[in-house]
Short mmCIF file of C-alpha atoms in Angstrom, two decimals:
data_model
loop_
_atom_site.label_atom_id
_atom_site.label_comp_id
_atom_site.label_asym_id
_atom_site.label_seq_id
_atom_site.Cartn_x
_atom_site.Cartn_y
_atom_site.Cartn_z
CA MET M 1 7.93 15.57 19.47
CA ASP M 2 9.34 17.79 22.21
CA PRO M 3 10.66 16.18 25.45
CA ALA M 4 7.78 17.52 27.61
CA ALA M 5 5.17 16.08 25.23
CA SER M 6 7.10 12.79 25.08
CA MET M 7 7.18 12.59 28.87
CA HIS M 8 3.46 13.43 29.02
CA SER M 9 2.62 10.67 26.52
CA PHE M 10 4.87 8.21 28.35
CA ILE M 11 3.23 8.93 31.74
CA LEU M 12 -0.26 8.66 30.20
CA SER M 13 0.62 5.36 28.50
CA MET M 14 2.12 3.88 31.68
CA GLY M 15 -0.89 5.06 33.71
CA GLY M 16 -3.26 3.46 31.21
CA LEU M 17 -1.27 0.23 31.28
CA VAL M 18 -1.34 0.04 35.10
CA LEU M 19 -5.09 0.75 35.12
CA LEU M 20 -5.62 -1.96 32.53
CA ILE M 21 -3.67 -4.54 34.54
CA VAL M 22 -5.64 -3.64 37.71
CA LEU M 23 -8.96 -3.93 35.86
CA LEU M 24 -7.97 -7.28 34.33
CA PHE M 25 -6.85 -8.57 37.73
CA LEU M 26 -10.04 -7.41 39.53
CA GLY M 27 -12.26 -8.66 36.71
CA GLY M 28 -10.47 -11.99 36.70
CA GLN M 29 -11.13 -12.37 40.44
CA LEU M 30 -14.72 -11.16 40.60
CA LEU M 31 -16.51 -12.21 37.42
CA PRO M 32 -18.38 -15.57 37.39
CA ALA M 33 -17.36 -18.59 35.30
CA SER M 34 -20.50 -18.24 33.16
CA PHE M 35 -19.12 -14.91 31.88
CA ALA M 36 -15.99 -16.59 30.53
CA LYS M 37 -18.02 -19.37 28.94
CA SER M 38 -20.40 -17.03 27.13
CA VAL M 39 -17.62 -14.72 25.89
CA LEU M 40 -15.31 -17.49 24.67
CA ASN M 41 -18.17 -19.38 22.97
CA LEU M 42 -19.57 -16.28 21.27
CA ASP M 43 -20.66 -16.93 17.68
CA ARG M 44 -18.18 -15.08 15.40
CA ARG M 45 -21.10 -13.87 13.27
CA ILE M 46 -22.27 -11.69 16.17
CA ILE M 47 -18.87 -9.95 16.11
CA TYR M 48 -19.14 -9.51 12.32
CA ALA M 49 -22.60 -7.98 12.76
CA PHE M 50 -21.29 -5.53 15.38
CA VAL M 51 -18.40 -4.53 13.11
CA ALA M 52 -20.78 -4.06 10.17
CA ILE M 53 -23.09 -1.82 12.22
CA LEU M 54 -20.15 0.17 13.61
CA VAL M 55 -18.69 0.72 10.13
CA PHE M 56 -21.99 1.55 8.45
CA THR M 57 -23.37 3.95 11.08
CA PRO M 58 -20.63 6.63 10.83
CA ILE M 59 -20.82 6.42 7.01
CA ILE M 60 -24.53 7.26 7.11
CA LYS M 61 -24.23 9.71 10.00
CA PRO M 62 -20.65 11.14 10.17
CA LEU M 63 -19.33 11.90 13.65
CA GLY M 64 -16.67 14.40 12.58
CA LEU M 65 -13.97 12.98 14.87
CA SER M 66 -10.74 14.93 14.58
CA PHE M 67 -7.34 13.49 13.72
CA ALA M 68 -3.85 14.94 13.88
CA ILE M 69 -1.25 15.28 11.13
CA THR M 70 1.77 13.06 11.74
CA LYS M 71 5.33 14.17 11.00
CA GLU M 72 5.84 11.47 8.36
CA VAL M 73 2.88 12.72 6.29
CA GLN M 74 3.77 16.39 6.84
CA ASP M 75 7.30 15.66 5.55
CA ALA M 76 5.93 13.96 2.42
CA TYR M 77 3.59 16.90 1.80
CA ASN M 78 6.34 19.49 2.36
CA THR M 79 8.68 17.74 -0.08
CA ILE M 80 6.15 18.14 -2.90
CA GLU M 81 4.95 21.56 -1.72
CA HIS M 82 8.46 23.04 -1.80
CA LEU M 83 9.16 22.05 -5.42
CA ALA M 84 9.22 24.96 -7.87
CA PRO M 85 6.28 25.28 -10.30
CA GLY M 86 6.95 23.39 -13.52
CA THR M 87 9.08 20.74 -11.81
CA PRO M 88 8.39 17.24 -13.16
CA ILE M 89 7.70 14.56 -10.56
CA ILE M 90 7.09 10.85 -10.94
CA ILE M 91 3.97 9.34 -9.43
CA SER M 92 4.35 5.59 -9.39
CA SER M 93 0.88 4.32 -8.55
CA ASP M 94 1.52 0.68 -7.82
CA TYR M 95 -1.80 -0.48 -6.41
CA GLY M 96 -4.87 -2.30 -7.60
CA ALA M 97 -8.55 -2.60 -6.76
CA ALA M 98 -7.86 -4.70 -3.64
CA THR M 99 -6.30 -1.80 -1.73
CA MET M 100 -8.11 1.17 -3.27
CA PRO M 101 -9.67 2.50 -0.02
CA GLU M 102 -6.18 3.04 1.44
CA THR M 103 -4.22 4.17 -1.60
CA HIS M 104 -6.57 5.74 -4.15
CA PRO M 105 -7.52 8.78 -1.98
CA MET M 106 -3.79 9.48 -1.62
CA TYR M 107 -3.35 9.39 -5.40
CA ILE M 108 -6.27 11.80 -5.87
CA ALA M 109 -4.97 14.19 -3.17
CA LEU M 110 -1.45 14.11 -4.64
CA LEU M 111 -2.72 14.91 -8.14
CA HIS M 112 -4.68 17.87 -6.75
CA GLN M 113 -1.54 19.09 -4.99
CA CYS M 114 0.55 18.73 -8.17
CA PHE M 115 -1.93 20.50 -10.42
CA LYS M 116 -2.60 23.21 -7.84
CA LYS M 117 1.16 23.82 -7.51
CA LYS M 118 1.59 23.65 -11.31
CA LEU M 119 3.99 20.72 -11.04
CA ARG M 120 4.18 18.31 -13.97
CA PRO M 121 3.35 14.77 -12.83
CA ILE M 122 4.60 11.82 -14.89
CA ILE M 123 2.31 8.98 -13.88
CA LEU M 124 3.14 5.32 -14.33
CA THR M 125 2.27 2.00 -12.77
CA MET M 126 4.23 -1.20 -12.37
CA VAL M 127 1.44 -3.51 -11.23
CA PRO M 128 -0.85 -5.25 -13.75
CA ASP M 129 -4.13 -4.03 -12.21
CA GLY M 130 -2.90 -0.43 -11.95
CA PRO M 131 -3.59 1.13 -15.40
CA GLY M 132 -7.40 1.20 -15.25
CA ILE M 133 -7.63 2.57 -11.73
CA THR M 134 -4.86 5.11 -12.27
CA SER M 135 -6.44 6.47 -15.46
CA ILE M 136 -9.85 6.71 -13.74
CA GLY M 137 -8.23 8.66 -10.88
CA LEU M 138 -6.50 11.02 -13.32
CA ARG M 139 -9.78 11.61 -15.17
CA THR M 140 -11.60 12.24 -11.87
CA VAL M 141 -9.11 14.97 -10.91
CA LEU M 142 -9.00 16.55 -14.38
CA GLN M 143 -12.82 16.71 -14.46
CA SER M 144 -13.16 17.87 -10.84
CA LYS M 145 -15.03 21.09 -10.19
CA ASN M 146 -14.65 23.69 -7.49
CA PRO M 147 -17.52 24.48 -5.07
CA ALA M 148 -18.74 27.16 -7.53
CA GLY M 149 -19.14 24.51 -10.26
CA ALA M 150 -16.20 25.52 -12.52
CA LEU M 151 -13.48 23.08 -13.63
CA ASN M 152 -10.50 23.16 -11.30
CA TYR M 153 -7.91 22.52 -14.03
CA PRO M 154 -9.44 23.51 -17.38
CA ASN M 155 -6.28 24.11 -19.41
CA LEU M 156 -4.13 21.10 -18.60
CA GLN M 157 -2.88 19.12 -21.57
CA SER M 158 -1.51 15.59 -21.76
CA GLY M 159 2.12 15.54 -22.82
CA ILE M 160 2.66 19.14 -21.71
CA ASP M 161 1.34 19.55 -18.15
CA TYR M 162 1.30 15.87 -17.28
CA ALA M 163 2.05 12.51 -18.85
CA TYR M 164 0.37 9.19 -18.26
CA LEU M 165 2.70 6.38 -19.23
CA GLY M 166 0.57 3.42 -18.17
CA TYR M 167 1.82 -0.01 -17.13
CA LYS M 168 5.35 -1.34 -17.41
CA PRO M 169 6.08 -4.94 -16.41
CA ASN M 170 9.26 -5.94 -14.51
CA ALA M 171 9.87 -3.15 -11.99
CA THR M 172 13.63 -3.78 -11.78
CA ALA M 173 14.16 -3.38 -15.51
CA ALA M 174 11.73 -0.45 -15.71
CA ILE M 175 13.41 1.56 -12.93
CA LEU M 176 16.93 0.80 -14.16
CA GLY M 177 15.76 1.84 -17.61
CA MET M 178 14.38 5.15 -16.28
CA VAL M 179 17.73 5.85 -14.60
CA GLN M 180 19.20 5.84 -18.13
CA SER M 181 16.43 7.09 -20.40
CA PHE M 182 12.70 7.80 -20.17
CA SER M 183 11.90 7.60 -23.85
CA GLY M 184 13.90 4.37 -24.16
CA THR M 185 11.93 2.78 -21.32
CA PHE M 186 8.56 4.28 -22.29
CA PRO M 187 8.65 4.84 -26.08
CA THR M 188 4.93 5.63 -26.00
CA ASP M 189 2.50 6.84 -23.36
CA TYR M 190 -0.68 5.03 -22.26
CA TYR M 191 -2.56 6.41 -25.27
CA GLY M 192 0.09 5.31 -27.76
CA LYS M 193 1.67 8.74 -28.41
CA GLN M 194 5.46 8.96 -28.85
CA THR M 195 7.07 10.26 -25.66
CA LYS M 196 10.08 11.63 -27.58
CA SER M 197 7.92 14.30 -29.15
CA MET M 198 6.18 15.36 -25.91
CA PRO M 199 7.16 18.80 -24.51
CA ILE M 200 7.10 17.43 -20.93
CA PHE M 201 10.06 15.16 -21.78
CA LYS M 202 12.04 17.91 -23.51
CA ASP M 203 14.11 18.53 -20.38
CA VAL M 204 13.38 15.21 -18.65
CA HIS M 205 15.69 12.63 -20.12
CA SER M 206 16.21 10.33 -17.16
CA LEU M 207 15.26 9.85 -13.51
CA LYS M 208 17.92 12.39 -12.44
CA ASP M 209 15.90 15.15 -14.10
CA VAL M 210 12.77 14.85 -11.92
CA GLY M 211 12.21 16.76 -8.67
CA ALA M 212 10.90 13.81 -6.66
CA VAL M 213 9.41 10.34 -6.89
CA PHE M 214 6.17 9.59 -5.04
CA ASP M 215 5.41 5.89 -4.88
CA ILE M 216 1.86 4.96 -3.89
CA ALA M 217 2.21 1.24 -3.36
CA ALA M 218 0.30 -1.79 -2.20
CA VAL M 219 3.25 -4.06 -2.91
CA ALA M 220 6.99 -3.99 -2.16
CA MET M 221 7.66 -1.41 -4.89
CA PRO M 222 9.25 1.23 -2.56
CA GLU M 223 12.17 -1.16 -2.04
CA TYR M 224 12.66 -1.40 -5.80
CA TRP M 225 12.63 2.40 -6.06
CA VAL M 226 15.21 2.72 -3.28
CA ASN M 227 17.54 0.01 -4.52
CA TYR M 228 17.45 0.65 -8.25
CA GLY M 229 16.34 4.25 -8.59
CA THR M 230 16.56 6.90 -5.92
CA GLN M 231 19.63 5.66 -4.02
CA ARG M 232 21.59 5.75 -7.29
CA THR M 233 20.34 9.15 -8.43
CA GLY M 234 19.76 10.98 -5.13
CA VAL M 235 16.20 11.94 -6.15
CA PRO M 236 13.95 12.34 -3.05
CA LEU M 237 11.49 9.47 -2.58
CA ALA M 238 8.23 9.81 -0.67
CA VAL M 239 5.98 6.78 -0.29
CA SER M 240 2.40 6.00 0.53
CA VAL M 241 1.86 2.38 1.52
CA THR M 242 -0.93 0.18 2.85
CA ALA M 243 -1.04 -0.12 6.62
CA VAL M 244 -0.14 -3.83 6.38
CA SER M 245 3.28 -3.03 4.93
CA ALA M 246 3.91 0.30 6.69
CA VAL M 247 5.80 -1.18 9.66
CA GLN M 248 8.60 -2.50 7.46
CA TYR M 249 9.13 0.94 5.90
CA TYR M 250 9.60 3.08 9.04
CA PRO M 251 13.35 2.24 9.17
CA PHE M 252 13.71 3.65 5.63
CA TYR M 253 11.98 6.86 6.70
CA ARG M 254 14.10 7.10 9.84
CA ALA M 255 17.29 6.59 7.82
CA GLY M 256 16.28 9.40 5.45
CA GLN M 257 15.91 7.07 2.47
CA PHE M 258 12.23 8.10 2.31
CA VAL M 259 11.56 11.78 2.74
CA GLY M 260 7.99 11.05 3.84
CA LEU M 261 5.77 8.09 4.70
CA VAL M 262 1.99 7.98 4.34
CA ASN M 263 0.51 5.05 6.24
CA GLY M 264 -2.76 3.56 4.97
CA MET M 265 -6.15 5.24 5.02
CA LYS M 266 -5.23 7.36 8.05
CA GLY M 267 -2.21 8.77 6.23
CA SER M 268 -4.30 9.42 3.12
CA ALA M 269 -6.86 11.30 5.22
CA GLU M 270 -4.06 13.44 6.66
CA TYR M 271 -2.81 14.19 3.16
CA GLU M 272 -6.32 15.14 2.00
CA LYS M 273 -6.48 17.55 4.93
CA LEU M 274 -3.08 19.09 4.12
CA VAL M 275 -3.93 19.50 0.43
CA GLY M 276 -7.31 21.00 1.33
CA GLU M 277 -9.29 18.68 -0.91
CA GLU M 278 -12.59 19.80 0.60
CA GLN M 279 -11.82 23.41 -0.32
CA ILE M 280 -10.73 22.42 -3.85
CA THR M 281 -13.69 20.19 -4.76
CA GLY M 282 -16.31 21.08 -2.16
CA GLN M 283 -16.42 17.42 -1.11
CA VAL M 284 -14.78 15.62 1.78
CA GLY M 285 -12.17 13.13 0.53
CA ASP M 286 -12.91 9.40 0.68
CA ALA M 287 -10.20 8.64 3.26
CA THR M 288 -11.38 11.46 5.55
CA LYS M 289 -14.95 10.13 5.25
CA GLY M 290 -13.72 6.74 6.42
CA MET M 291 -11.87 7.96 9.50
CA ASP M 292 -14.94 8.02 11.79
CA ALA M 293 -15.71 4.38 11.05
CA GLN M 294 -12.02 3.53 11.44
CA SER M 295 -11.85 5.08 14.91
CA VAL M 296 -15.12 3.52 16.12
CA VAL M 297 -14.16 0.02 14.94
CA HIS M 298 -10.70 0.32 16.52
CA VAL M 299 -12.30 1.09 19.88
CA PHE M 300 -14.57 -1.94 19.44
CA ILE M 301 -11.61 -4.20 18.56
CA VAL M 302 -9.59 -3.01 21.57
CA LEU M 303 -12.58 -3.62 23.87
CA SER M 304 -13.12 -7.07 22.30
CA ILE M 305 -9.48 -8.00 22.92
CA LEU M 306 -9.76 -6.84 26.55
CA LEU M 307 -13.01 -8.74 27.03
CA ALA M 308 -11.54 -11.94 25.59
CA ASN M 309 -8.46 -11.61 27.82
CA LEU M 310 -10.66 -11.04 30.84
CA ALA M 311 -12.64 -14.16 29.98
CA ILE M 312 -9.40 -16.16 29.78
CA PHE M 313 -8.35 -14.87 33.23
CA VAL M 314 -11.72 -15.94 34.66
CA GLN M 315 -11.49 -19.32 32.93
CA ARG M 316 -8.00 -19.95 34.37
CA ARG M 317 -9.16 -18.94 37.88
CA THR M 318 -12.14 -21.29 37.59
CA ALA M 319 -9.92 -24.11 36.34
CA ARG M 320 -7.49 -23.57 39.26
CA GLY M 321 -10.44 -23.61 41.70
CA ALA M 322 -11.72 -26.86 40.23
CA THR M 323 -8.34 -28.64 40.56
CA ALA M 324 -7.63 -27.31 44.10
CA MET T 1 -29.87 16.59 -6.02
CA THR T 2 -30.73 14.05 -8.77
CA ALA T 3 -27.72 12.43 -10.45
CA ALA T 4 -27.23 12.08 -14.22
CA PHE T 5 -28.16 8.59 -15.46
CA ASN T 6 -25.38 6.72 -17.24
CA PRO T 7 -26.56 3.19 -18.20
CA ALA T 8 -23.07 1.64 -18.46
CA GLU T 9 -22.04 3.10 -15.11
CA MET T 10 -25.30 1.91 -13.52
CA ILE T 11 -24.86 -1.65 -14.78
CA GLY T 12 -21.27 -1.64 -13.51
CA THR T 13 -22.35 -0.38 -10.10
CA TRP T 14 -25.13 -2.98 -9.81
CA VAL T 15 -22.82 -5.85 -10.83
CA ALA T 16 -20.15 -4.66 -8.36
CA ALA T 17 -22.71 -4.30 -5.56
CA ILE T 18 -24.19 -7.77 -6.14
CA LEU T 19 -20.71 -9.34 -6.26
CA THR T 20 -19.70 -7.48 -3.09
CA LEU T 21 -22.76 -8.83 -1.26
CA ALA T 22 -22.03 -12.30 -2.68
CA MET T 23 -18.53 -12.14 -1.17
CA PHE T 24 -19.86 -10.89 2.18
CA SER T 25 -22.31 -13.82 2.31
CA PHE T 26 -19.33 -16.06 3.13
CA LEU T 27 -19.18 -14.42 6.57
CA TYR T 28 -22.44 -16.18 7.40
CA LYS T 29 -21.38 -19.48 5.86
CA ASP T 30 -20.02 -20.97 2.65
CA ASN T 31 -22.75 -20.95 0.00
CA PRO T 32 -23.31 -21.25 -3.79
CA VAL T 33 -23.69 -17.47 -4.25
CA PHE T 34 -20.20 -16.95 -2.80
CA LYS T 35 -18.83 -19.71 -5.04
CA VAL T 36 -20.27 -18.02 -8.12
CA GLY T 37 -18.75 -14.65 -7.09
CA GLU T 38 -15.40 -16.30 -6.43
CA SER T 39 -15.40 -18.05 -9.81
CA VAL T 40 -16.36 -14.84 -11.64
CA PHE T 41 -13.45 -13.04 -9.95
CA LEU T 42 -10.96 -15.77 -10.86
CA GLY T 43 -12.15 -15.91 -14.47
CA VAL T 44 -12.05 -12.14 -14.93
CA ALA T 45 -8.65 -11.81 -13.24
CA LEU T 46 -7.15 -14.56 -15.40
CA ALA T 47 -8.54 -13.13 -18.64
CA TYR T 48 -7.36 -9.63 -17.67
CA GLY T 49 -3.87 -10.97 -16.89
CA MET T 50 -3.65 -12.80 -20.22
CA VAL T 51 -4.73 -9.77 -22.25
CA LEU T 52 -2.34 -7.51 -20.33
CA ALA T 53 0.56 -9.97 -20.75
CA TYR T 54 -0.01 -9.99 -24.50
CA TYR T 55 -0.43 -6.25 -25.04
CA ASP T 56 2.22 -5.07 -22.55
CA THR T 57 4.87 -7.74 -23.01
CA VAL T 58 4.48 -10.04 -26.02
CA TYR T 59 3.24 -7.41 -28.48
CA PRO T 60 5.80 -4.60 -27.78
CA GLN T 61 8.73 -6.89 -26.96
CA ILE T 62 8.30 -9.46 -29.75
CA VAL T 63 5.72 -8.57 -32.41
CA GLN T 64 6.73 -4.91 -32.74
CA LYS T 65 10.43 -5.78 -32.74
CA PHE T 66 9.82 -7.68 -35.98
CA THR T 67 7.11 -5.59 -37.61
CA GLY T 68 6.82 -2.21 -35.86
CA ASP T 69 8.12 1.20 -36.95
CA ASP T 70 11.18 0.81 -34.72
CA ALA T 71 11.75 -2.86 -35.64
CA ALA T 72 15.16 -4.24 -34.71
CA HIS T 73 17.67 -4.98 -37.44
CA GLY T 74 20.92 -6.91 -37.76
CA VAL T 75 22.62 -7.86 -34.50
CA MET T 76 19.93 -6.11 -32.45
CA LEU T 77 17.33 -8.39 -34.02
CA ILE T 78 19.20 -11.36 -32.57
CA PHE T 79 19.80 -9.82 -29.13
CA THR T 80 16.46 -8.13 -28.45
CA PRO T 81 13.63 -10.32 -29.71
CA ILE T 82 15.18 -13.62 -30.86
CA ILE T 83 17.41 -14.71 -27.95
CA PRO T 84 14.88 -13.74 -25.22
CA MET T 85 12.12 -15.44 -27.21
CA VAL T 86 14.13 -18.65 -27.55
CA LEU T 87 14.93 -18.57 -23.80
CA GLY T 88 11.21 -18.12 -23.09
CA ILE T 89 10.35 -21.08 -25.31
CA PHE T 90 12.97 -23.15 -23.45
CA ILE T 91 11.06 -22.53 -20.18
CA LEU T 92 7.85 -23.75 -21.79
CA LEU T 93 9.69 -26.93 -22.84
CA ARG T 94 9.53 -28.10 -19.23
CA LEU T 95 6.13 -29.42 -20.28
CA ILE T 96 7.97 -31.97 -22.49
CA PRO T 97 10.08 -34.17 -20.15
CA ARG T 98 12.56 -35.16 -22.90
CA LEU T 99 13.42 -31.51 -23.62
CA GLY T 100 12.89 -30.15 -20.11
CA TRP T 101 16.65 -29.79 -19.50
CA LEU T 102 16.74 -26.85 -21.93
CA SER T 103 14.81 -24.74 -19.38
CA ARG T 104 17.90 -24.84 -17.13
CA ILE T 105 19.72 -22.62 -19.63
CA SER T 106 16.95 -20.02 -19.38
CA PHE T 107 16.89 -20.16 -15.58
CA ALA T 108 20.70 -19.91 -15.43
CA VAL T 109 20.61 -16.75 -17.56
CA PHE T 110 17.75 -15.29 -15.53
CA ILE T 111 19.17 -16.08 -12.07
CA GLY T 112 22.70 -15.07 -13.04
CA GLY T 113 21.61 -11.80 -14.58
CA TYR T 114 19.16 -10.91 -11.86
CA SER T 115 21.63 -11.72 -9.05
CA GLY T 116 24.23 -9.56 -10.74
CA ILE T 117 21.82 -6.64 -10.73
CA ALA T 118 20.15 -7.26 -7.36
CA VAL T 119 23.02 -8.12 -5.00
CA PRO T 120 25.09 -4.91 -5.35
CA SER T 121 21.92 -2.79 -5.57
CA VAL T 122 20.43 -4.20 -2.37
CA ILE T 123 23.75 -3.91 -0.52
CA ALA T 124 24.22 -0.28 -1.60
CA GLY T 125 20.55 0.66 -1.47
CA THR T 126 19.29 -1.02 1.69
CA LEU T 127 21.87 -2.89 3.75
CA LEU T 128 24.58 -0.22 4.05
CA PRO T 129 22.27 2.79 4.60
CA GLN T 130 20.31 0.83 7.24
CA LEU T 131 23.51 -0.27 8.99
CA THR T 132 24.79 3.31 8.94
CA ASP T 133 21.55 4.54 10.46
CA THR T 134 21.73 1.95 13.24
CA MET T 135 25.19 3.27 14.15
CA ARG T 136 24.25 6.96 14.23
CA PRO T 137 25.40 9.04 17.25
CA PHE T 138 23.19 9.01 20.36
CA GLY T 139 20.86 12.02 20.80
CA PRO T 140 19.77 14.75 20.32
CA GLY T 141 18.26 15.21 23.79
CA TRP T 142 17.27 12.44 26.14
CA VAL T 143 14.46 11.23 23.85
CA GLY T 144 16.90 10.70 20.98
CA TRP T 145 19.39 9.08 23.33
CA VAL T 146 16.84 6.61 24.74
CA THR T 147 15.41 5.88 21.25
CA GLN T 148 18.85 5.10 19.84
CA LEU T 149 19.73 2.94 22.86
CA ILE T 150 16.51 0.91 22.47
CA LEU T 151 17.24 0.53 18.75
CA VAL T 152 20.78 -0.72 19.30
CA ILE T 153 19.71 -3.16 22.04
CA GLY T 154 16.81 -4.34 19.89
CA VAL T 155 18.94 -4.94 16.80
CA PHE T 156 21.66 -6.74 18.78
CA ALA T 157 19.27 -8.93 20.81
CA THR T 158 17.12 -9.83 17.79
CA LEU T 159 20.14 -10.72 15.67
CA LEU T 160 21.42 -12.91 18.49
CA PHE T 161 18.04 -14.67 18.67
CA PHE T 162 18.50 -15.65 15.01
CA PHE T 163 22.12 -16.78 15.55
CA PHE T 164 21.77 -20.54 15.79
CA SER T 165 25.44 -21.57 16.01
CA LEU T 166 25.42 -20.90 19.76
CA GLU T 167 23.11 -22.70 22.16
CA HIS T 168 20.59 -20.25 23.63
CA ARG T 169 21.62 -20.76 27.27
CA GLY T 170 23.06 -18.52 29.98
CA THR T 171 23.91 -14.99 28.85
CA VAL T 172 23.16 -15.79 25.19
CA GLY T 173 19.77 -17.21 26.23
CA ARG T 174 18.92 -14.14 28.30
CA ILE T 175 19.84 -11.74 25.50
CA SER T 176 17.84 -13.90 23.05
CA ARG T 177 14.79 -13.57 25.30
CA VAL T 178 15.19 -9.78 25.09
CA GLY T 179 15.25 -10.30 21.31
CA VAL T 180 11.99 -12.26 21.54
CA PHE T 181 10.46 -9.31 23.41
CA PHE T 182 11.43 -6.95 20.59
CA ILE T 183 10.09 -9.37 17.97
CA MET T 184 6.78 -9.52 19.88
CA VAL T 185 6.56 -5.72 19.95
CA ALA T 186 7.25 -5.63 16.19
CA MET T 187 4.57 -8.28 15.62
CA GLY T 188 2.12 -6.29 17.75
CA ALA T 189 2.77 -3.18 15.65
CA SER T 190 2.39 -5.22 12.49
CA PHE T 191 -0.86 -6.80 13.74
CA GLY T 192 -2.28 -3.38 14.70
CA ASN T 193 -1.48 -2.04 11.25
CA THR T 194 -2.97 -5.14 9.62
CA VAL T 195 -6.23 -4.64 11.55
CA MET T 196 -6.27 -1.00 10.43
CA ALA T 197 -5.69 -2.06 6.81
CA ARG T 198 -8.44 -4.67 6.82
CA VAL T 199 -10.91 -2.30 8.45
CA SER T 200 -10.02 0.30 5.78
CA LEU T 201 -10.89 -2.19 3.05
CA LEU T 202 -14.22 -2.94 4.72
CA ILE T 203 -14.93 0.79 5.00
CA GLY T 204 -14.12 1.18 1.29
CA ARG T 205 -16.64 -1.50 0.35
CA PHE T 206 -19.32 -0.04 2.66
CA GLN T 207 -18.68 3.44 1.24
CA PHE T 208 -19.19 2.00 -2.23
CA LEU T 209 -22.41 0.26 -1.19
CA TYR T 210 -23.80 3.38 0.48
CA TYR T 211 -22.63 6.22 -1.79
CA ASP T 212 -22.36 4.58 -5.22
CA TRP T 213 -25.04 1.90 -5.02
CA ILE T 214 -27.74 3.04 -2.58
CA GLN T 215 -27.41 6.81 -3.01
CA HIS T 216 -26.41 7.01 -6.66
CA ALA T 217 -27.72 3.89 -8.45
CA ILE T 218 -30.90 3.26 -6.43
CA LEU T 219 -31.95 6.68 -5.13
CA HIS T 220 -30.36 8.63 -8.06
CA ARG T 221 -28.81 11.19 -5.75
CA SER T 222 -25.39 12.68 -6.60
#
């Protein structure tokens, strides 16, 4: 961000903070005690109902709210985009059903980008609930059609244009194994075919031979990739993580250990936008579809936090008045 | 547009939708429908885990090493399937108190081996690069300068907060309180991201209910 924009954001943030403090102070002084009582004793199910309505409404009737591309996501996209056609890349899809809304759209968008750019993805998973979801995602992309109704990728062949290796337990051993040999670590692919005989592995013997690693993770797998794989080999590592774990990974991005960082559903929506998924399939990506609801609910949560704080201010003032 | 009817897919969608609603019913209050959904999930997850453990670990690492096309022979037979298998059996012997001590051998091998791999890897892969990045030159520009200054103060103050050999009084106490401020900011960022993550999961379930169940399975629209 340039200095002028930084200063602008800083002034806006400080102005908002001052306004907030003034509003809280005035509200705390003027609002009656009954307000605090009703807010603080509110049945939690009413809040759940509000959240449900606010999530469901934008899904039925999209608002089309815009969102910007962040530098972390742009960097991840550029890393893959700048690879030469034919370059093999590893997609480590380490997520399960529990975090699909955040991670699966990213996986789909990344596969579209790889196939569009004629890269050769080698897909694997190191979490037990990954194989089913990952294979469904791969099938979805391979069977996807363009807006005219024709297959997007009609001539792609397993073992030549891509490889799906399936699940490998023990991430440490699996990554260390890949640093030495792919076929030794994955003797067969997900469908039981020998990897040694696959054309895709003809010039890919170990981790050093791939153009990049993209880890889509709901668990701490990026740390395994850094410690046992990419730091040893110097292969660029981009990651897509759930929003819960994103905070702990920003230092890795800042230090250059991750070349890009995609944060949760918002990051996935940004990636869908960069890849142009709507233009490829004629359908808006799942993460992009969810962004309206995400924004609306965030506003509701911020207002709820403010309201609850205001009620506490009023309650304290009332309690002070009662003791005086 | 009317969607193609796939019976297996329809049954799957209906089961998933009913189980999703069963889970959501807990938000009103605990009830038998939720309990049934919870038990189904646990049963399925356990069975899935057992099948996966057999086919992805036991079968390729043990059964195929004895009987497969690339079965181990000679010394490799002892080192690849037999010794790890014996060490695994030793862990299971914890269930028999008289022989439980044998499991210590397995744990010693596991902890020793794993530490040998993990300690140098984590130092070279995380600790040193992160330390180097903390000590990078100030700048570029005033934004970079201020950012780096905040980072250095934050790291120093937070580390001091977790240094318990000195009493947190006077100067040490004041710097520790600055550390607490940084920890609170980090927790706020973490909480904000957690809210975003949980809302995303809710959106995912509602998208499934609306697009896959209502639109596709009930109204047969694609």
